[in-house]
PDB file of C-alpha atoms in Angstrom:
ATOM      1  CA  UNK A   1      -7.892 -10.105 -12.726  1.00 77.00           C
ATOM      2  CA  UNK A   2      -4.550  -9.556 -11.152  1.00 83.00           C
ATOM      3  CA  UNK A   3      -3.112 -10.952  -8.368  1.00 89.00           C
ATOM      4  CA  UNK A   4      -0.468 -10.859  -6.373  1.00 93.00           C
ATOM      5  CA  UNK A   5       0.728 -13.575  -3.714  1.00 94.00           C
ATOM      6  CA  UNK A   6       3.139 -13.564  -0.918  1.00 93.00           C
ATOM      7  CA  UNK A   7       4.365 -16.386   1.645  1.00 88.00           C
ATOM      8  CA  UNK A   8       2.935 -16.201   4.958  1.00 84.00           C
ATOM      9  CA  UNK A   9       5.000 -14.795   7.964  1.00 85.00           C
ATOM     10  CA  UNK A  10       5.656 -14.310  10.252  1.00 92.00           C
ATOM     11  CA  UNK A  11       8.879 -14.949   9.338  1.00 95.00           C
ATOM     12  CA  UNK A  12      11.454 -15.035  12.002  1.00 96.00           C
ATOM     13  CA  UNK A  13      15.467 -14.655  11.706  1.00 97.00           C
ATOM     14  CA  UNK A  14      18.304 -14.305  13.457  1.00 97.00           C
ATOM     15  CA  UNK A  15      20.571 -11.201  12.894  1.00 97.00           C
ATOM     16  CA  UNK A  16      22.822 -11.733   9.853  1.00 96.00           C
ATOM     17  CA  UNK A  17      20.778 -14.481   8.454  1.00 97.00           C
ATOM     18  CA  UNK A  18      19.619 -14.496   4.924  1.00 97.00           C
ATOM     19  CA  UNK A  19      16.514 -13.214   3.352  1.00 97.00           C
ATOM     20  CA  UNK A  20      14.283 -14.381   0.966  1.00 97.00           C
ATOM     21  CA  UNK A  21      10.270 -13.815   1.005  1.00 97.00           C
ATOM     22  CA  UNK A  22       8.241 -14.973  -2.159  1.00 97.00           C
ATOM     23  CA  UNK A  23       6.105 -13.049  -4.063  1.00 97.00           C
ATOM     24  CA  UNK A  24       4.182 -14.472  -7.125  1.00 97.00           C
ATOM     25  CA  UNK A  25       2.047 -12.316  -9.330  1.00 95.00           C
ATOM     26  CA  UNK A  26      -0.749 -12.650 -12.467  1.00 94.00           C
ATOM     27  CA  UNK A  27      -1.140 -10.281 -14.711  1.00 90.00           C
ATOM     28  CA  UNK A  28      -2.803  -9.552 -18.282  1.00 84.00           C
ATOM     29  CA  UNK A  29       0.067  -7.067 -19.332  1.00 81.00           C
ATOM     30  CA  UNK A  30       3.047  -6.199 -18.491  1.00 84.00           C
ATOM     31  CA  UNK A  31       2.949  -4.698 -14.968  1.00 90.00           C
ATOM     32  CA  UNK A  32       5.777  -2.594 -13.072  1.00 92.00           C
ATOM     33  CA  UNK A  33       6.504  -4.752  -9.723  1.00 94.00           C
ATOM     34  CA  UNK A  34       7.512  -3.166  -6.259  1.00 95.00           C
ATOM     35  CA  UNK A  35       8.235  -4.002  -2.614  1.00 96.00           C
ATOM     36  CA  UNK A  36       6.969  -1.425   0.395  1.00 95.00           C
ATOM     37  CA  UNK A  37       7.795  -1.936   3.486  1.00 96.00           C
ATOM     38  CA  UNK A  38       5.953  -0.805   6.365  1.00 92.00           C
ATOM     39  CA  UNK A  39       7.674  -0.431  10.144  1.00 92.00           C
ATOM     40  CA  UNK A  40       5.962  -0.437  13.138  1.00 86.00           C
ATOM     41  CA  UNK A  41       3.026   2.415  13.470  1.00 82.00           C
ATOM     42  CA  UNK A  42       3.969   4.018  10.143  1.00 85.00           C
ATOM     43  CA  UNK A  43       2.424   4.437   6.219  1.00 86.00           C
ATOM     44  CA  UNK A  44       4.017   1.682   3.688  1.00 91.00           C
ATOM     45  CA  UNK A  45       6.696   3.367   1.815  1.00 93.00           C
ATOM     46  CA  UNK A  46       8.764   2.343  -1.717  1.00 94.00           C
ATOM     47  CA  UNK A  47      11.213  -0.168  -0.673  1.00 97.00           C
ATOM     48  CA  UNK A  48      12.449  -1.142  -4.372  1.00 96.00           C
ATOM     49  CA  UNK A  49      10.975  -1.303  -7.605  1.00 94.00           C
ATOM     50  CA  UNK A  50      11.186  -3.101 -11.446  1.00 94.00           C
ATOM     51  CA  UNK A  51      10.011  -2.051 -14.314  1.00 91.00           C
ATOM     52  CA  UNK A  52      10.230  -4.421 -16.951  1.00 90.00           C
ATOM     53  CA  UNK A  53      11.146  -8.064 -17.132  1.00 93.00           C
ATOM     54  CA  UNK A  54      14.901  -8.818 -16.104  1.00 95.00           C
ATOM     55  CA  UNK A  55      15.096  -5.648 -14.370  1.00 95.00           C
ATOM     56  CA  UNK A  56      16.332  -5.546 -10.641  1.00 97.00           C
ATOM     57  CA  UNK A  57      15.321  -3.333  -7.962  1.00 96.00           C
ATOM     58  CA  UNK A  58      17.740  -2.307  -5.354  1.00 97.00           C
ATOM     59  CA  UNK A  59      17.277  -0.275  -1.915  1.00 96.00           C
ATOM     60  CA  UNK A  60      19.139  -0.695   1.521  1.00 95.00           C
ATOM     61  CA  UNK A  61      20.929  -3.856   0.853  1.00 97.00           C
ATOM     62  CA  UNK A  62      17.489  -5.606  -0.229  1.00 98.00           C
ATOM     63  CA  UNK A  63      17.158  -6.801  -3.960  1.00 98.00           C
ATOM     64  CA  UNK A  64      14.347  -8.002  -6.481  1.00 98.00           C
ATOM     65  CA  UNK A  65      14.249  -9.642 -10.105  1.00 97.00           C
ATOM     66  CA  UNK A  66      11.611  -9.073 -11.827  1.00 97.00           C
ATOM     67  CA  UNK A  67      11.057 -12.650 -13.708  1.00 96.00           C
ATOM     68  CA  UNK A  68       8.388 -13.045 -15.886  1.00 93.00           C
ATOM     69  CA  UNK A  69       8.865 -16.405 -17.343  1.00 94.00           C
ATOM     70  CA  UNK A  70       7.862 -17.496 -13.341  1.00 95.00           C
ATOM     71  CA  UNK A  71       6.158 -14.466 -12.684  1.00 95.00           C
ATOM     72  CA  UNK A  72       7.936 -13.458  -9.746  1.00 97.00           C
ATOM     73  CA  UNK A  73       9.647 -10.542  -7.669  1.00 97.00           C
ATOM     74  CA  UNK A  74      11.096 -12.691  -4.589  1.00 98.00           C
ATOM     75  CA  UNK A  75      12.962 -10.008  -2.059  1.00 98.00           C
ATOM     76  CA  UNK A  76      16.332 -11.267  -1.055  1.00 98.00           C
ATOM     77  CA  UNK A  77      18.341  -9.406   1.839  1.00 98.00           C
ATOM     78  CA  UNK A  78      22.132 -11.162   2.594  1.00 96.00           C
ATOM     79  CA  UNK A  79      22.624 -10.056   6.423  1.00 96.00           C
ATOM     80  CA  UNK A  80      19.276  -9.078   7.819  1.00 97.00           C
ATOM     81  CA  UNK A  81      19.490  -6.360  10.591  1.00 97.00           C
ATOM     82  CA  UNK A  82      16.903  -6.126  13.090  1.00 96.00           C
ATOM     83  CA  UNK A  83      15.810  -2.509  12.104  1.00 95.00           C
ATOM     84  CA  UNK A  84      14.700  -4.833   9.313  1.00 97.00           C
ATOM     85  CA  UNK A  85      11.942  -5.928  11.151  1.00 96.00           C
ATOM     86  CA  UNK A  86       8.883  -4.629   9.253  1.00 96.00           C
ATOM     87  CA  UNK A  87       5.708  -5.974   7.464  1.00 93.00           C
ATOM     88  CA  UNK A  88       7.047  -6.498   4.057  1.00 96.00           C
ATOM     89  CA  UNK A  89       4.378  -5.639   0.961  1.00 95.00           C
ATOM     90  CA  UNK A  90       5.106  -6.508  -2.703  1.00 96.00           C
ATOM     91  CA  UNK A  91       2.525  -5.210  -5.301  1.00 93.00           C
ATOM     92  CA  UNK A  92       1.684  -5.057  -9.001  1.00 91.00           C
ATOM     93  CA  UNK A  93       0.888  -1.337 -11.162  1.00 88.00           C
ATOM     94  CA  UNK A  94      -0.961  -2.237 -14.258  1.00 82.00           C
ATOM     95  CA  UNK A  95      -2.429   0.189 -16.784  1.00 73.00           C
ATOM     96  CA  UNK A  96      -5.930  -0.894 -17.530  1.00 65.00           C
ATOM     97  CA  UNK A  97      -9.354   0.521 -19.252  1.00 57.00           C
ATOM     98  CA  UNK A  98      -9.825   1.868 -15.984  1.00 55.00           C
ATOM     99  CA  UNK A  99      -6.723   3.781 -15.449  1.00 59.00           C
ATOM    100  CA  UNK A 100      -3.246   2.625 -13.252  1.00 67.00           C
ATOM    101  CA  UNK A 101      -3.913  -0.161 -11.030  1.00 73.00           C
ATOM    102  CA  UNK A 102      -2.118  -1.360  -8.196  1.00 83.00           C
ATOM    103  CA  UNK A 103      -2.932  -4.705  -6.567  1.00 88.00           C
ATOM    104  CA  UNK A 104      -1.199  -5.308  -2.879  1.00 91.00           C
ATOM    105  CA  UNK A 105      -0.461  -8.704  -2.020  1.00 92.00           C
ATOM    106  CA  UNK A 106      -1.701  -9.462   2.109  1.00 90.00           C
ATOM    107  CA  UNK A 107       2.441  -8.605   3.508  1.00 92.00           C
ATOM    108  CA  UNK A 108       4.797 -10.583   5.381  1.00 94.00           C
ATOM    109  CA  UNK A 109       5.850  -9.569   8.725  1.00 94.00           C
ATOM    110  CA  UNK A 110       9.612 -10.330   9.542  1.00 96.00           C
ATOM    111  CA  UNK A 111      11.371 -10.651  12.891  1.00 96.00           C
ATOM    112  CA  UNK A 112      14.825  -9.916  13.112  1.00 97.00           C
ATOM    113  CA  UNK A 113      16.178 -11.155  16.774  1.00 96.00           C
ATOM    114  CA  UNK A 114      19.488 -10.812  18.030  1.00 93.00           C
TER     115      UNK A 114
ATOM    116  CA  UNK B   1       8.066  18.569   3.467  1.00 64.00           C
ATOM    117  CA  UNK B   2       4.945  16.923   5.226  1.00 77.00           C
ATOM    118  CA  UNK B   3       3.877  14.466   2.495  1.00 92.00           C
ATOM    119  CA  UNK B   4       0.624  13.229   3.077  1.00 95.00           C
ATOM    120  CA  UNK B   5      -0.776  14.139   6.301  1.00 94.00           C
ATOM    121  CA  UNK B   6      -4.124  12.062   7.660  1.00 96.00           C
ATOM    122  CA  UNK B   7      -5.725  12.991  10.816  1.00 95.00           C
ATOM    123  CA  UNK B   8      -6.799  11.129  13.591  1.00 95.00           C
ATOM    124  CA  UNK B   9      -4.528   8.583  14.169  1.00 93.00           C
ATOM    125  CA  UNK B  10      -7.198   6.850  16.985  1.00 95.00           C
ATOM    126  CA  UNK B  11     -10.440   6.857  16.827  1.00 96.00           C
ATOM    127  CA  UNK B  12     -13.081   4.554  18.600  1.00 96.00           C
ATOM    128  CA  UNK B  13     -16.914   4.818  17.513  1.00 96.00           C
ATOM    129  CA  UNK B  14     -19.751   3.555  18.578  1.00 96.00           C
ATOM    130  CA  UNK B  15     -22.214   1.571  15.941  1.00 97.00           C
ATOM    131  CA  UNK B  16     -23.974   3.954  13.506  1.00 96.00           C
ATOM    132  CA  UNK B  17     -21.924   7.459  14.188  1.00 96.00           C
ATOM    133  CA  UNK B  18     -20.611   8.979  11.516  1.00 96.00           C
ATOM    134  CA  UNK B  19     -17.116  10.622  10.492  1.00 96.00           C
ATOM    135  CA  UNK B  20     -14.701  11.901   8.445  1.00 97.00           C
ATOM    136  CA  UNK B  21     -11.349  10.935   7.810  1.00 97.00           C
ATOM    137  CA  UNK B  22      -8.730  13.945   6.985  1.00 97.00           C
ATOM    138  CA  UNK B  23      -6.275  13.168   4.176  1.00 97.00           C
ATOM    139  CA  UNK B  24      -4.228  16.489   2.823  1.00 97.00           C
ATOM    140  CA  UNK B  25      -0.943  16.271   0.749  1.00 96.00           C
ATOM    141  CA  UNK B  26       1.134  19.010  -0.309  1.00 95.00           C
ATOM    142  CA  UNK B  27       3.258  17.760  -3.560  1.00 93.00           C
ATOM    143  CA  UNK B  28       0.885  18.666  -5.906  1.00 93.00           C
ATOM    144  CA  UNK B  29      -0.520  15.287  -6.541  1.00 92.00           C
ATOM    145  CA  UNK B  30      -3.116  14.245  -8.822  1.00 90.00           C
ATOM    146  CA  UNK B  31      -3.826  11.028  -8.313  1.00 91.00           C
ATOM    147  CA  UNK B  32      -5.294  10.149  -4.443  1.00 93.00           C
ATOM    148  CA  UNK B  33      -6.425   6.858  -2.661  1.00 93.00           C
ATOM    149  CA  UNK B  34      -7.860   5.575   0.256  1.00 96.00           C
ATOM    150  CA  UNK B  35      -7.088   1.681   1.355  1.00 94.00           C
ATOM    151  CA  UNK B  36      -8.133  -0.301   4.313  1.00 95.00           C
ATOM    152  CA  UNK B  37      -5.702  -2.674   5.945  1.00 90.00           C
ATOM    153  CA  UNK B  38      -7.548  -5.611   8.050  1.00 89.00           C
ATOM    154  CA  UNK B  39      -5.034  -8.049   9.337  1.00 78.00           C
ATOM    155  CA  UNK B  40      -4.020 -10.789   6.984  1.00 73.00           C
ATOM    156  CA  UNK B  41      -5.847  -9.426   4.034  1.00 76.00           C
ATOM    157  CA  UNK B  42      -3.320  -6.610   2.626  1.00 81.00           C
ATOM    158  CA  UNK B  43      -4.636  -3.432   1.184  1.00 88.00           C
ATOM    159  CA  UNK B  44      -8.006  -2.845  -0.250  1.00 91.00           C
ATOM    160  CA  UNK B  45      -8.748   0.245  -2.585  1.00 91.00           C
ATOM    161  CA  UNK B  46     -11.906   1.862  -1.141  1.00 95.00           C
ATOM    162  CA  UNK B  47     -12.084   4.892  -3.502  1.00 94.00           C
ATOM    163  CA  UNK B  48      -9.643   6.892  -5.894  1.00 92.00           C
ATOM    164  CA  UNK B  49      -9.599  10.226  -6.983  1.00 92.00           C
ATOM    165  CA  UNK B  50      -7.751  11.165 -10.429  1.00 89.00           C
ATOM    166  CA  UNK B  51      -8.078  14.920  -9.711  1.00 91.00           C
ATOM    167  CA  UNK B  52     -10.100  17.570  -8.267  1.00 93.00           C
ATOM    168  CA  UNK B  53     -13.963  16.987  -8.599  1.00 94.00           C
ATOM    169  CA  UNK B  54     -13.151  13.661 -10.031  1.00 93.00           C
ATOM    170  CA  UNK B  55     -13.689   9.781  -7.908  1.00 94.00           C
ATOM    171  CA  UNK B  56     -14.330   6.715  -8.421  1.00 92.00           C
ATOM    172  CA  UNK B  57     -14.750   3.403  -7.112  1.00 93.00           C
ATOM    173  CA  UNK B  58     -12.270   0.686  -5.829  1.00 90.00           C
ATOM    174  CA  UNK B  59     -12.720  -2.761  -4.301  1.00 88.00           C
ATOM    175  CA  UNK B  60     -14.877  -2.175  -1.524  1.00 94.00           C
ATOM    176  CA  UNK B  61     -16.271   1.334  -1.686  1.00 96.00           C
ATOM    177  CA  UNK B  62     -20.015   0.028   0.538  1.00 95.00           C
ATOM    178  CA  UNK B  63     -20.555   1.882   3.155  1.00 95.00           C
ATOM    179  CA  UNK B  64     -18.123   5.378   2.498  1.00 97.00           C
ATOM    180  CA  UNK B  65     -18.537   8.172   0.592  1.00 97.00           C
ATOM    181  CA  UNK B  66     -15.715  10.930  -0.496  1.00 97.00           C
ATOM    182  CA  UNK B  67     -15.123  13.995  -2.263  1.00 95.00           C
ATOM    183  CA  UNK B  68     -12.428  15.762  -3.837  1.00 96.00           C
ATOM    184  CA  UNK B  69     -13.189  19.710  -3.805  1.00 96.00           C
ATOM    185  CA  UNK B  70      -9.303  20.719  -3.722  1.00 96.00           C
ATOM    186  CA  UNK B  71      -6.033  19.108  -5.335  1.00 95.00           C
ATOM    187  CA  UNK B  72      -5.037  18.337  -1.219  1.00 96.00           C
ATOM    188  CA  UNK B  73      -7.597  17.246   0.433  1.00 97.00           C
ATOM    189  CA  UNK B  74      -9.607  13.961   0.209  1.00 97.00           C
ATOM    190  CA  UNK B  75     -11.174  13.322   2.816  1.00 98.00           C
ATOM    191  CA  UNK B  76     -13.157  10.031   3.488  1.00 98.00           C
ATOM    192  CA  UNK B  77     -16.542  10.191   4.652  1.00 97.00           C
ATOM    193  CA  UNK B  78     -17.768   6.975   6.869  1.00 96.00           C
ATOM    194  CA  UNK B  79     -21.683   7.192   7.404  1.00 89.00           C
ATOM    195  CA  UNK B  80     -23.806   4.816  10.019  1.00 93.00           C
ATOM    196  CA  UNK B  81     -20.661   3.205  11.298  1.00 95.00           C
ATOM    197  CA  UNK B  82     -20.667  -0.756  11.315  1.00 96.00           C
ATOM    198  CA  UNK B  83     -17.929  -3.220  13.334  1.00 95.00           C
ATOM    199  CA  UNK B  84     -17.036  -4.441   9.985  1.00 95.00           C
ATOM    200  CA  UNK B  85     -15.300  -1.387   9.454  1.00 96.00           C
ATOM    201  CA  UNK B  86     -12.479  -1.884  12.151  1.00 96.00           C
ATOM    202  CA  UNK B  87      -9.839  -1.598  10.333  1.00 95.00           C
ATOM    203  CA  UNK B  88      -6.837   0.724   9.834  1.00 94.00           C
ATOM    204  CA  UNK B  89      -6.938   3.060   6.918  1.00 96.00           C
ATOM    205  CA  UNK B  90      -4.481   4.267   4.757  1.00 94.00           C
ATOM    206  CA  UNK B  91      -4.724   7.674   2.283  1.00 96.00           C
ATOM    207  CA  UNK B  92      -1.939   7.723  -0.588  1.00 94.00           C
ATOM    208  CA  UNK B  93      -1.076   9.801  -3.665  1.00 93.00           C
ATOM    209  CA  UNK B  94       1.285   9.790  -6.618  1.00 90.00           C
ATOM    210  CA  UNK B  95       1.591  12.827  -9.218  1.00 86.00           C
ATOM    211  CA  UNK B  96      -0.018  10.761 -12.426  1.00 77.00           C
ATOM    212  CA  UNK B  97      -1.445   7.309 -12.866  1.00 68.00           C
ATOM    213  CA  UNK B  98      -0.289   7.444 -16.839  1.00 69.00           C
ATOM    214  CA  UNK B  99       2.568   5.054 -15.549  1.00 71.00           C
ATOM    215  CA  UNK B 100       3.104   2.378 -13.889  1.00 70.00           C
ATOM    216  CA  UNK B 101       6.389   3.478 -12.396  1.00 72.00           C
ATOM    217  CA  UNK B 102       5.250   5.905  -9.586  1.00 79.00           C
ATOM    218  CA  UNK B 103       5.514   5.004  -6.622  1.00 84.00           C
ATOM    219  CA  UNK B 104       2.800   5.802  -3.942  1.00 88.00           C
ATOM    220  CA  UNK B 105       3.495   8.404  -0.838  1.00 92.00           C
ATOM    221  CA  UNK B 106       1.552   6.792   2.089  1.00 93.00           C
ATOM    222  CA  UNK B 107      -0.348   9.020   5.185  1.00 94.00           C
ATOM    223  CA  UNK B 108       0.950   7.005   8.669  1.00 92.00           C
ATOM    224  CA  UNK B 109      -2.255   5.942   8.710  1.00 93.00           C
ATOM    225  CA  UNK B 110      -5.733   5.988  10.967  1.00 95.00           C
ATOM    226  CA  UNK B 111      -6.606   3.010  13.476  1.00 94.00           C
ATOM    227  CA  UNK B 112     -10.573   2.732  13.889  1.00 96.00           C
ATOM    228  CA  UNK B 113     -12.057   0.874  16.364  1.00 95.00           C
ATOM    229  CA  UNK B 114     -16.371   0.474  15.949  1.00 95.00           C
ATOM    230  CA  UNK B 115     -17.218  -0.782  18.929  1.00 94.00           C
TER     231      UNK B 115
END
C-alpha cells in the first residue's frame, strides 16, 4: 500500500540556517504530494503542494520537487525563521478503487532558536 | 469564514464513558474525515464521509462510530471509552475527493485524555 516516510526530528536550527527535511514516498500510481504544517495548538494546514512529477511547490519561502525517479518531496527552506518552528507533515493523495486517499507520513518537529 | 469548527478542545474521561465529538464546516464540503494523532505515529484515518448519509471506514475505525445526517456536521461518536484512545483528534474536509489536488481544511483539533 502506500507509504510515506519522513526523517525523525526533532530537528533543531539556528535562525537563518538552512532547511532541508526528507520525505520519501511509495506509491502504485501517480499520487499528488504535499507538505502541512502544523504550529503549536492548531489544525495542520496546506503548506505547499505538487502535482505531477517535476513539479515544484512553493509557499512562504519553503520549496518542494516532486521527484519520482527517487520518489521524493524533500522541503527545503534557505533562512529559517523561528515562527518556523512547527511540526512539519508531508503526505501522499492517491485515487484508488476506494476513492481519494491520503496517507500522512508521522511529521517532523523543527526548532528554530535564536 | 469559520472553516471547520470541532468542539471541545479538552476533554478528560474516565474508562468506559461515552461521547461525542462535534465537527461542523461551513464551505459546503463534501468530502469529511476524522484522524487521530498519537505522538510519533502521524495521522490515522478513523472514518470518512463522502456526503450526507454516506461513511465509511479508514485505518482504525474499532471502537467509534459516526454519522453524517447533514452536509456540516460529522460528528464522531466514542462508545465505552478505553486509555488506548488518548489521543488528539483531528476532523477535516475538502469539496470533492475526484482529485488528488485538494487540499484538506483541518478543525484545531480535540485533546482527549481517558484516564
Amino acid at each position: 500500500g502506500d507509504s510515506v516516510t519522513q526523517m525523525e526530528g526533532p530537528v533543531t536550527l539556528s535562525e537563518e540556517a538552512f532547511l532541508t527535511i526528507n520525505c520519501t514516498y511509495t506509491a502504485t500510481g501517480y499520487p499528488s504530494l504535499f507538505w502541512y504544517v502544523q504550529y503549536p495548538g492548531e489544525g495542520l494546514q496546506l503548506l505547499l503542494k505538487a502535482t505531477k512529477a517535476d513539479d515544484k511547490g512553493s509557499n512562504k519561502g519553503f520549496e518542494a520537487t516532486y521527484r519520482k525517479e527517487t520518489t521524493s518531496f524533500h522541503l527545503e527552506k534557505g533562512s529559517v525563521q523561528v515562527s518556523d518552528s512547527a511540526v512539519y507533515f508531508c503526505a501522499l493523495s492517491e485515487l484508488t478503487g476506494g476513492g481519494n486517499k491520503l496517507t500522512f507520513g508521522t511529521g517532523t518537529q523543527l526548532k528554530v532558536e535564536l | 469564514n469559520a472553516g471547520v469548527t470541532q468542539t471541545p478542545k479538552f476533554r478528560i474521561l474516565k474508562i468506559g464513558q461515552s461521547m461525542t465529538l462535534q465537527c461542523a464546516q461551513d464551505m459546503n464540503h463534501n468530502y469529511m474525515y476524522w484522524y487521530r494523532q498519537d505522538p510519533g505515529m502521524g495521522l490515522k484515518l478513523i472514518y470518512y464521509s463522502v456526503g450526507a448519509g454516506i461513511t465509511d471506514k479508514g485505518e482504525v475505525p474499532n471502537g467509534y462510530n459516526v454519522s453524517r445526517s447533514t452536509t456540516e456536521d460529522f460528528p464522531l461518536r466514542l462508545e465505552l471509552a478505553a486509555p488506548s484512545q488518548t489521543s488528539v483528534y483531528f476532523c477535516a474536509s475538502r469539496r470533492s475527493g475526484t482529485t488528488t489536488n485538494e487540499k484538506l481544511f483541518f478543525g484545531s483539533g480535540t485533546q482527549l485524555s481517558v484516564l
